[in-house]
């Protein structure tokens, strides 16, 4: 039982940007106590909460507590939702440590591959739930968020399984109005998302923010993207996660059907925000190297982006 | 004997930008009659000629004739120097055709690989001299040029040989004050220059104008550049031009010794000028495909730049 007297869990969202404030809103709507830790938008959210526009209806909400990094929690939450970007120089274990009690579950809603391990290693006895978000949402100002579409989470324990924490969280997210796709092989789901993200996202940055159809229709573009996808699939297979037949065709036809589209990494690049290069591509190449899978095309893209960042 | 009454040849420079006006100045200094065909700088050069700063001393000169495209030559020159960039959409054969008499020699001073063929095919009976320039020179305004350093030409007939036209031109350039490195295998010399240019130039553009040391010192950078060089060398070998042992080490140590340096393609990119992508990289990949040499790293760089240009 939490401090509001019902049996809904206490949630703390760390990194309450667009993603964090959206899933916080969903859990708030499901009746949870939801607090946030904020850095840059602290004053705005403390004063006015989060203001949303969303096709799901009214999602604006006021956190139960608004913390800053360095504050001390009055009590440990049942679950911490970690929603920060995975970037070099951001030590996520240290971000989380002050807010994690002995029994607090850690819920990652973050993009990329192999992004759970450093947290699993740092907190081996806390429950660890790994989520992939399929959503179009963006922060438009301090405390203001525009949710454009979607919101589904793919959810499972890291490295595998679907325990009672997953069950409980899935029920709450569904109560709040979004779809949950539960899985006992979340790493395989991350690989499946990488089949699209790992080629398209970094390539769009190298091409200075090109949209999907520009990439596919340039001379040699579709062939290069297919080859990059084949390399991702070969690494996934060697890592123990064979991808389903026809996944390349399905990805490409889906991409064409969606029309010209700037992916999230392209938008980060165009808006001078850091890109999650390691989570999306660097970790794939690192696993390939560990498993001796040749990835010449992926490596060229990775190193070229590292040169650009240097 | 030319119209000035000596036995020096009549020269016509087509594309009298930095490169063309420099080598025109050298031949003028050697006593040739030198005219130019100009587009954008026509008025300035017609009025004031070319104004140079150069470590070689006074190179400023006034062309004997200043033509525009569409003009009719009073007589055909002994040699046409073609010094335009090799770009898609620039039909060099059509640029040259109106100025080429039955016996006019065609002299290319242009960068890249396999850039002679379309001219050899268009004018099979005219002498064809192919030159590679090793020079740092830039146009600073209409008719004004800053020659910073170097100027050596590697010269030979295309596809091979070193005939009396080469002999004569080499003598004139030497009289004008520059070094000529004569060769009977100019294609091999172009391959040798590609070992450096083909990796460094396009990569610097993908990295938004990075300098040489930034590229070498980024994580994985030197390894990628070595691999790109190995691919170029494999294609050269398959094309019949084995590169000397140790050429990679020599290129890399020379590059490090020179210090941080922005190459010409990086400068073109940073100054919003078109880049010679096909001459430097596209033609290498095309030859690789014809000869079934795998070039995954070169292809990734090429296609990524084509996407960016799309």
XYZ file of C-alpha atoms in Angstrom:
620
model
C 0.000 0.000 0.000
C 1.383 3.399 -0.884
C 1.055 6.742 0.809
C -2.201 7.583 -0.978
C -3.813 4.571 0.635
C -4.447 2.409 -2.399
C -2.526 -0.650 -3.554
C -1.013 1.045 -6.579
C 2.781 1.321 -6.607
C 4.922 4.379 -6.025
C 6.753 5.296 -9.223
C 9.743 7.571 -9.651
C 10.640 8.725 -13.161
C 14.301 9.623 -13.689
C 14.872 11.598 -16.848
C 11.391 13.006 -17.297
C 11.815 14.302 -20.823
C 9.307 13.451 -23.536
C 9.453 9.669 -23.001
C 9.604 9.747 -19.215
C 6.823 12.274 -18.756
C 4.620 10.384 -21.221
C 4.910 7.017 -19.460
C 4.654 8.817 -16.118
C 1.366 10.299 -17.328
C 0.106 6.835 -18.298
C 0.913 5.409 -14.856
C -0.581 8.446 -13.153
C -3.736 7.857 -15.159
C -3.652 4.257 -13.921
C -3.782 5.518 -10.353
C -0.144 5.283 -9.318
C 1.749 7.805 -7.227
C 4.237 9.237 -9.705
C 7.158 11.490 -8.814
C 9.956 12.773 -11.010
C 13.621 13.721 -10.829
C 14.358 16.647 -13.122
C 17.315 18.751 -13.989
C 16.715 21.480 -16.550
C 12.909 21.636 -16.406
C 12.686 21.522 -12.598
C 11.280 25.024 -12.081
C 8.690 24.797 -14.833
C 7.387 21.393 -13.770
C 7.431 22.298 -10.078
C 5.224 25.285 -10.920
C 2.884 23.878 -13.581
C 3.386 20.130 -13.958
C 3.498 18.626 -17.431
C 1.257 20.014 -20.186
C 0.438 17.556 -22.980
C -1.185 17.504 -26.339
C -2.047 13.927 -27.289
C -4.482 11.897 -29.395
C -5.067 9.851 -26.215
C -6.949 12.763 -24.644
C -5.940 14.763 -21.585
C -2.526 13.592 -20.379
C -1.395 16.714 -18.516
C -0.419 15.830 -14.965
C 1.220 17.059 -11.792
C 3.870 14.826 -10.214
C 3.368 13.898 -6.572
C 6.923 14.989 -5.839
C 9.360 16.944 -8.003
C 12.967 16.204 -7.111
C 16.288 17.496 -8.340
C 19.438 15.380 -8.579
C 21.039 15.542 -5.106
C 17.702 15.567 -3.255
C 17.012 12.766 -0.776
C 13.873 10.699 -1.297
C 11.434 10.610 1.631
C 10.957 6.901 0.894
C 12.170 4.553 -1.791
C 9.768 4.015 -4.682
C 8.434 0.627 -5.731
C 9.696 1.210 -9.253
C 12.159 3.569 -10.835
C 11.482 4.298 -14.511
C 14.802 5.230 -16.124
C 14.175 7.162 -19.335
C 17.422 9.016 -20.018
C 19.267 8.737 -23.290
C 22.120 6.262 -23.402
C 25.140 8.471 -24.027
C 28.853 8.280 -23.279
C 29.598 10.310 -20.173
C 26.163 9.647 -18.641
C 26.692 7.130 -15.818
C 23.199 5.728 -15.518
C 24.007 3.541 -12.505
C 25.087 6.630 -10.565
C 21.956 8.501 -11.642
C 19.800 5.708 -10.292
C 21.709 4.668 -7.158
C 20.405 7.282 -4.666
C 16.771 6.451 -5.462
C 16.939 2.671 -5.420
C 15.854 0.786 -2.271
C 16.548 -2.854 -1.591
C 13.320 -3.945 -3.252
C 12.872 -1.187 -5.825
C 12.332 -2.491 -9.323
C 14.280 -0.815 -12.093
C 12.365 -0.267 -15.329
C 14.310 0.869 -18.387
C 12.436 2.596 -21.190
C 15.371 3.207 -23.475
C 16.459 2.563 -27.004
C 19.236 0.380 -28.334
C 21.018 -2.879 -27.748
C 22.873 -4.219 -24.728
C 21.967 -1.148 -22.730
C 20.801 -3.134 -19.690
C 24.074 -4.786 -18.736
C 25.720 -1.977 -16.813
C 22.598 -1.622 -14.642
C 22.206 -5.378 -14.148
C 25.850 -5.472 -13.036
C 25.451 -2.472 -10.700
C 22.215 -3.685 -9.041
C 22.229 -7.473 -9.353
C 19.547 -8.014 -6.718
C 16.949 -5.506 -7.892
C 14.257 -6.606 -10.344
C 15.113 -5.360 -13.831
C 12.429 -4.757 -16.455
C 13.518 -3.738 -19.930
C 11.180 -1.834 -22.253
C 11.353 -0.634 -25.820
C 9.075 2.262 -26.697
C 7.340 2.576 -30.070
C 6.191 6.155 -29.894
C 6.330 9.555 -31.537
C 6.575 12.142 -28.792
C 8.642 15.290 -28.343
C 9.334 17.931 -25.757
C 8.234 21.329 -27.069
C 9.405 23.444 -24.115
C 9.994 23.277 -20.339
C 7.292 20.914 -19.084
C 5.396 20.881 -22.379
C 5.171 17.762 -24.519
C 3.576 16.893 -27.840
C 2.568 13.253 -28.151
C 1.960 12.653 -31.842
C 1.196 8.948 -32.090
C 1.651 5.403 -30.804
C 2.980 4.469 -27.390
C 3.257 0.686 -27.324
C 5.896 -0.837 -25.078
C 7.651 -4.129 -25.655
C 8.444 -5.393 -22.150
C 10.313 -8.230 -20.510
C 12.925 -9.020 -17.884
C 16.579 -8.691 -18.745
C 18.106 -10.914 -19.977
C 14.964 -13.038 -20.311
C 11.669 -13.934 -18.718
C 8.454 -12.128 -17.795
C 7.990 -12.129 -14.017
C 5.303 -10.753 -11.685
C 6.823 -7.267 -11.846
C 6.335 -7.310 -15.599
C 2.787 -8.596 -15.123
C 1.983 -5.848 -12.656
C 3.528 -3.056 -14.710
C 1.931 -4.297 -17.924
C -1.475 -4.220 -16.225
C -0.930 -0.660 -15.017
C 0.262 0.606 -18.395
C -2.748 -1.039 -20.038
C -5.038 0.566 -17.438
C -3.441 3.878 -18.390
C -4.380 3.322 -22.022
C -1.418 1.910 -23.933
C -0.632 -1.476 -25.456
C 1.972 -3.725 -23.929
C 3.655 -6.433 -25.910
C 5.038 -8.790 -23.272
C 7.950 -11.019 -24.187
C 10.239 -13.450 -22.413
C 13.040 -12.637 -24.888
C 13.383 -8.882 -24.763
C 16.930 -9.007 -26.115
C 15.612 -10.636 -29.287
C 13.070 -7.831 -29.549
C 15.880 -5.302 -29.219
C 17.730 -7.055 -32.040
C 14.571 -6.986 -34.124
C 14.269 -3.225 -33.651
C 17.968 -2.865 -34.485
C 17.352 -4.406 -37.904
C 15.688 -1.118 -38.779
C 17.334 1.376 -36.433
C 20.962 0.351 -36.830
C 21.054 1.000 -40.584
C 18.601 3.858 -40.934
C 19.420 5.990 -37.908
C 23.193 6.442 -38.238
C 23.010 6.633 -42.030
C 20.525 9.484 -41.802
C 22.983 11.399 -39.635
C 25.865 10.823 -42.049
C 23.574 12.081 -44.791
C 22.971 15.255 -42.752
C 19.447 14.379 -41.660
C 18.126 12.672 -44.794
C 14.645 11.143 -44.637
C 13.902 7.460 -45.223
C 12.874 7.676 -48.868
C 15.825 9.879 -49.786
C 18.063 7.178 -48.332
C 16.297 4.327 -50.107
C 16.053 6.061 -53.476
C 19.588 7.447 -53.771
C 21.816 5.463 -56.187
C 22.895 2.371 -54.263
C 20.926 3.437 -51.185
C 18.505 0.547 -50.875
C 21.276 -1.969 -51.626
C 23.449 -0.468 -48.886
C 20.584 -0.513 -46.385
C 19.853 -4.160 -47.218
C 23.511 -5.026 -46.695
C 23.599 -3.181 -43.355
C 20.456 -5.077 -42.298
C 22.040 -8.379 -43.337
C 25.042 -7.597 -41.155
C 22.803 -6.801 -38.156
C 20.908 -10.063 -38.708
C 24.154 -12.042 -38.886
C 25.304 -10.592 -35.555
C 21.896 -11.242 -33.962
C 22.042 -14.844 -35.158
C 25.557 -15.316 -33.748
C 24.330 -13.780 -30.472
C 21.605 -16.420 -30.265
C 18.686 -14.451 -31.656
C 17.862 -15.592 -35.188
C 15.624 -13.095 -36.933
C 12.495 -14.279 -38.758
C 12.614 -14.925 -42.492
C 11.561 -11.993 -44.605
C 12.318 -9.391 -41.950
C 14.258 -7.232 -44.416
C 11.446 -7.195 -46.974
C 8.930 -6.455 -44.232
C 11.027 -3.585 -42.880
C 11.598 -2.070 -46.305
C 8.018 -2.347 -47.506
C 6.792 -0.900 -44.203
C 9.238 1.968 -44.527
C 8.129 2.745 -48.064
C 4.479 2.537 -47.041
C 5.044 5.095 -44.290
C 6.384 7.688 -46.736
C 9.312 10.049 -46.256
C 10.115 10.194 -42.583
C 12.947 11.644 -40.508
C 13.902 9.195 -37.778
C 14.647 10.180 -34.198
C 18.427 10.171 -34.613
C 18.137 12.393 -37.690
C 16.016 14.797 -35.644
C 18.491 14.708 -32.761
C 21.263 15.525 -35.214
C 19.333 18.318 -36.915
C 18.480 19.813 -33.509
C 22.071 19.649 -32.242
C 21.246 17.061 -29.618
C 23.649 14.189 -28.884
C 22.929 10.932 -30.711
C 22.764 7.467 -29.129
C 25.472 6.094 -31.395
C 26.766 3.342 -29.119
C 23.343 2.100 -28.084
C 22.158 1.853 -31.679
C 25.332 0.941 -33.575
C 28.494 0.810 -31.440
C 27.227 -2.042 -29.280
C 26.251 -4.037 -32.370
C 29.768 -3.706 -33.783
C 31.278 -4.555 -30.377
C 29.210 -7.762 -30.196
C 30.149 -8.561 -33.803
C 33.828 -8.212 -32.928
C 33.422 -10.412 -29.847
C 31.695 -13.082 -31.945
C 33.941 -12.676 -35.003
C 31.153 -11.667 -37.350
C 32.426 -9.426 -40.184
C 30.540 -6.121 -40.354
C 32.514 -3.944 -42.796
C 29.594 -1.739 -43.783
C 28.389 -1.161 -40.218
C 31.942 -0.454 -39.096
C 32.473 2.142 -41.823
C 29.349 3.992 -40.741
C 30.326 3.777 -37.054
C 33.903 4.958 -37.439
C 32.887 7.732 -39.804
C 30.439 9.044 -37.211
C 33.077 8.744 -34.498
C 35.432 10.800 -36.649
C 32.719 13.374 -37.063
C 32.186 13.525 -33.314
C 35.931 13.811 -32.602
C 55.653 28.650 -85.667
C 52.911 30.575 -83.898
C 51.466 33.989 -84.483
C 54.058 35.700 -82.289
C 56.778 34.506 -84.631
C 58.622 32.120 -82.332
C 58.501 28.342 -82.269
C 56.596 28.119 -78.988
C 53.149 26.558 -79.192
C 49.778 28.248 -78.968
C 48.011 27.173 -75.798
C 44.348 27.495 -74.922
C 43.308 26.958 -71.294
C 39.722 25.801 -70.799
C 38.546 26.201 -67.231
C 40.961 28.886 -66.118
C 40.281 28.690 -62.411
C 43.098 28.346 -59.904
C 44.722 25.319 -61.587
C 44.244 26.463 -65.162
C 45.441 30.006 -64.612
C 48.483 28.726 -62.707
C 49.681 26.370 -65.425
C 48.756 28.989 -68.015
C 51.045 31.401 -66.157
C 53.865 28.851 -66.226
C 53.545 28.313 -69.978
C 53.278 32.056 -70.552
C 56.498 32.469 -68.594
C 58.022 29.818 -70.875
C 57.236 31.998 -73.861
C 54.065 30.394 -75.185
C 51.062 32.218 -76.536
C 48.394 31.472 -73.945
C 44.701 32.221 -74.322
C 41.816 31.279 -72.044
C 38.132 30.387 -72.207
C 36.303 31.758 -69.177
C 32.778 31.844 -67.939
C 32.239 33.594 -64.635
C 35.482 35.572 -64.432
C 35.414 36.748 -68.057
C 34.938 40.460 -67.374
C 37.554 40.658 -64.622
C 40.218 38.776 -66.594
C 39.438 40.626 -69.822
C 40.039 43.894 -67.939
C 42.975 43.039 -65.688
C 44.338 39.597 -66.512
C 45.262 37.224 -63.685
C 46.809 38.602 -60.477
C 48.921 36.108 -58.533
C 50.647 35.801 -55.238
C 53.176 32.969 -55.365
C 56.434 31.806 -53.804
C 57.648 31.366 -57.411
C 57.784 35.145 -57.854
C 55.701 37.248 -60.225
C 53.175 35.027 -61.993
C 50.545 37.636 -62.885
C 49.793 37.525 -66.594
C 47.517 38.727 -69.340
C 46.113 36.111 -71.713
C 46.684 36.684 -75.420
C 42.999 36.136 -76.047
C 40.119 35.934 -73.578
C 37.235 33.877 -74.930
C 33.811 32.985 -73.613
C 32.062 29.668 -74.263
C 30.314 30.086 -77.624
C 33.058 32.240 -79.130
C 34.769 31.008 -82.268
C 38.555 30.644 -82.176
C 40.468 32.607 -84.780
C 42.700 29.550 -85.196
C 42.976 26.204 -83.465
C 45.583 26.049 -80.708
C 48.456 23.572 -80.665
C 47.357 22.386 -77.232
C 44.222 22.691 -75.203
C 44.767 22.498 -71.441
C 41.559 21.207 -69.865
C 41.470 22.119 -66.180
C 37.793 21.892 -65.205
C 36.590 19.789 -62.324
C 35.267 16.366 -63.201
C 31.624 16.557 -62.165
C 28.388 14.880 -63.205
C 26.522 17.144 -65.584
C 29.730 18.669 -66.978
C 30.212 17.203 -70.463
C 33.901 17.790 -70.904
C 33.974 16.518 -74.500
C 31.407 19.154 -75.476
C 33.361 21.842 -73.637
C 36.464 20.984 -75.623
C 35.019 20.155 -79.050
C 34.713 23.703 -80.520
C 38.357 24.488 -79.754
C 40.002 21.306 -80.964
C 41.566 21.219 -84.433
C 42.636 18.101 -86.256
C 46.139 18.220 -84.776
C 45.414 19.939 -81.462
C 46.803 18.061 -78.497
C 44.547 17.677 -75.510
C 46.233 18.065 -72.122
C 44.250 17.134 -69.025
C 45.304 18.608 -65.694
C 42.643 17.018 -63.559
C 42.298 14.897 -60.497
C 41.006 11.366 -60.115
C 40.936 8.011 -61.808
C 39.689 6.935 -65.236
C 38.858 10.507 -66.105
C 40.563 10.336 -69.515
C 38.395 7.720 -71.175
C 35.457 9.860 -72.241
C 37.846 12.281 -73.956
C 39.922 9.526 -75.542
C 36.691 8.046 -76.900
C 35.412 11.418 -78.164
C 38.682 12.460 -79.854
C 40.493 9.251 -80.737
C 42.875 10.875 -83.203
C 44.066 13.818 -81.127
C 47.146 13.448 -78.943
C 46.110 13.010 -75.312
C 48.400 13.980 -72.438
C 47.250 13.252 -68.917
C 48.590 15.211 -65.953
C 48.170 15.038 -62.225
C 48.883 18.240 -60.328
C 50.538 18.299 -56.904
C 49.842 21.862 -55.899
C 48.225 24.089 -53.300
C 46.558 26.953 -55.133
C 43.225 28.705 -54.732
C 41.149 31.351 -56.441
C 40.616 34.271 -54.063
C 38.339 36.360 -56.303
C 37.589 37.111 -59.970
C 40.967 36.798 -61.695
C 42.926 36.675 -58.429
C 44.787 33.566 -57.350
C 46.881 32.589 -54.350
C 49.518 29.977 -55.099
C 50.641 28.638 -51.732
C 53.075 25.858 -52.575
C 54.244 23.125 -54.918
C 53.227 22.756 -58.533
C 54.774 19.541 -59.783
C 53.003 17.689 -62.576
C 53.069 13.974 -63.170
C 52.668 13.618 -66.939
C 52.230 10.887 -69.519
C 50.091 9.781 -72.435
C 46.814 8.057 -71.796
C 46.627 5.114 -71.421
C 50.413 4.776 -71.540
C 53.588 6.088 -73.067
C 55.476 9.372 -73.132
C 55.558 10.745 -76.680
C 57.088 13.860 -78.280
C 54.103 15.971 -77.160
C 54.876 15.034 -73.572
C 58.554 15.794 -74.155
C 57.753 19.195 -75.595
C 55.246 20.153 -72.911
C 57.500 18.895 -70.124
C 60.298 21.087 -71.445
C 58.048 24.135 -71.548
C 56.689 23.603 -68.034
C 60.252 23.163 -66.779
C 61.284 26.352 -68.570
C 58.389 28.055 -66.749
C 59.785 26.935 -63.425
C 58.030 23.779 -62.281
C 59.063 20.163 -61.930
C 57.714 17.522 -64.259
C 57.694 13.883 -63.339
C 57.363 12.094 -66.655
C 55.928 8.587 -66.693
C 54.953 6.028 -69.289
C 52.314 4.603 -66.923
C 50.212 7.588 -65.922
C 47.268 5.378 -64.935
C 49.453 3.701 -62.335
C 50.386 7.139 -61.034
C 46.701 7.994 -60.763
C 46.152 4.798 -58.784
C 49.051 5.719 -56.543
C 47.507 9.111 -55.807
C 44.151 7.412 -55.190
C 45.696 5.378 -52.382
C 45.669 8.620 -50.414
C 42.861 10.615 -51.996
C 40.195 7.928 -52.218
C 40.120 7.269 -48.461
C 40.942 10.684 -47.060
C 38.963 12.978 -49.342
C 35.468 11.464 -49.183
C 35.846 10.550 -45.512
C 36.655 14.150 -44.656
C 33.416 15.233 -46.319
C 31.356 12.654 -44.433
C 32.997 13.935 -41.263
C 31.856 17.466 -42.186
C 35.274 18.734 -43.215
C 37.502 17.001 -40.655
C 41.252 17.441 -41.005
C 43.702 14.586 -41.524
C 44.795 14.139 -37.912
C 41.242 14.268 -36.598
C 40.439 11.419 -38.980
C 43.487 9.365 -38.024
C 43.148 9.883 -34.283
C 39.406 9.250 -33.852
C 38.595 5.824 -32.348
C 38.948 3.336 -35.205
C 39.912 6.090 -37.643
C 43.391 4.956 -38.635
C 42.214 1.342 -38.906
C 39.375 2.381 -41.220
C 41.705 4.463 -43.376
C 44.140 1.548 -43.651
C 41.304 -0.742 -44.700
C 40.088 1.754 -47.306
C 43.652 2.010 -48.645
C 43.908 -1.790 -48.802
C 40.736 -1.897 -50.865
C 42.074 0.737 -53.290
C 45.323 -1.224 -53.629
C 43.429 -4.461 -54.309
C 41.461 -2.787 -57.116
C 44.625 -1.221 -58.563
C 46.303 -4.627 -58.548
C 43.342 -6.255 -60.302
C 43.421 -3.406 -62.839
C 47.050 -4.236 -63.639
C 48.794 -1.641 -61.480
C 50.338 -3.270 -58.420
C 51.274 -0.674 -55.830
C 54.718 -0.726 -54.225
C 55.217 -2.464 -50.884
C 54.919 -0.194 -47.885
C 52.808 2.402 -49.670
C 50.279 2.509 -46.828
C 52.938 3.094 -44.164
C 54.565 5.723 -46.337
C 51.272 7.526 -46.903
C 50.330 7.461 -43.241
C 53.694 8.563 -41.906
C 53.817 11.343 -44.487
C 50.343 12.466 -43.499
C 51.229 12.538 -39.825
C 54.451 14.418 -40.565
C 52.547 17.101 -42.439
C 50.322 17.854 -39.430
C 46.598 18.573 -39.387
C 45.529 19.429 -42.891
C 42.191 19.917 -44.633
C 42.291 18.272 -48.046
C 40.872 19.837 -51.209
C 37.596 17.918 -51.103
C 37.045 18.934 -47.479
C 37.612 22.552 -48.512
C 35.240 22.200 -51.463
C 32.617 20.804 -49.104
C 33.135 23.511 -46.487
C 32.891 26.188 -49.187
C 29.719 24.735 -50.727
C 31.477 23.796 -53.933
C 30.658 20.513 -55.691
C 32.977 17.604 -54.911
C 34.630 15.302 -57.454
C 33.081 12.187 -55.952
C 33.074 9.996 -59.046
C 36.579 10.917 -60.160
C 38.018 10.172 -56.720
C 35.816 7.326 -55.459
C 32.935 6.372 -57.759
C 35.219 5.286 -60.598
C 37.280 3.158 -58.195
C 34.160 1.325 -57.029
C 32.957 0.945 -60.639
C 36.266 -0.658 -61.623
C 36.121 -2.873 -58.518
C 32.656 -4.065 -59.556
C 33.803 -4.742 -63.109
C 36.751 -6.767 -61.812
C 34.837 -8.436 -58.948
C 36.998 -6.984 -56.198
C 35.052 -6.608 -52.916
C 35.152 -3.042 -51.600
C 32.582 -2.929 -48.774
C 34.182 -0.014 -46.931
C 34.677 2.124 -50.040
C 31.126 1.358 -51.172
C 29.664 2.410 -47.824
C 31.436 5.759 -48.044
C 30.387 6.243 -51.676
C 26.715 5.412 -51.235
C 26.482 7.456 -48.059
C 27.806 10.500 -49.917
C 25.414 9.828 -52.807
C 22.550 9.757 -50.308
C 23.740 13.041 -48.917
C 23.842 14.566 -52.388
C 20.376 13.245 -53.280
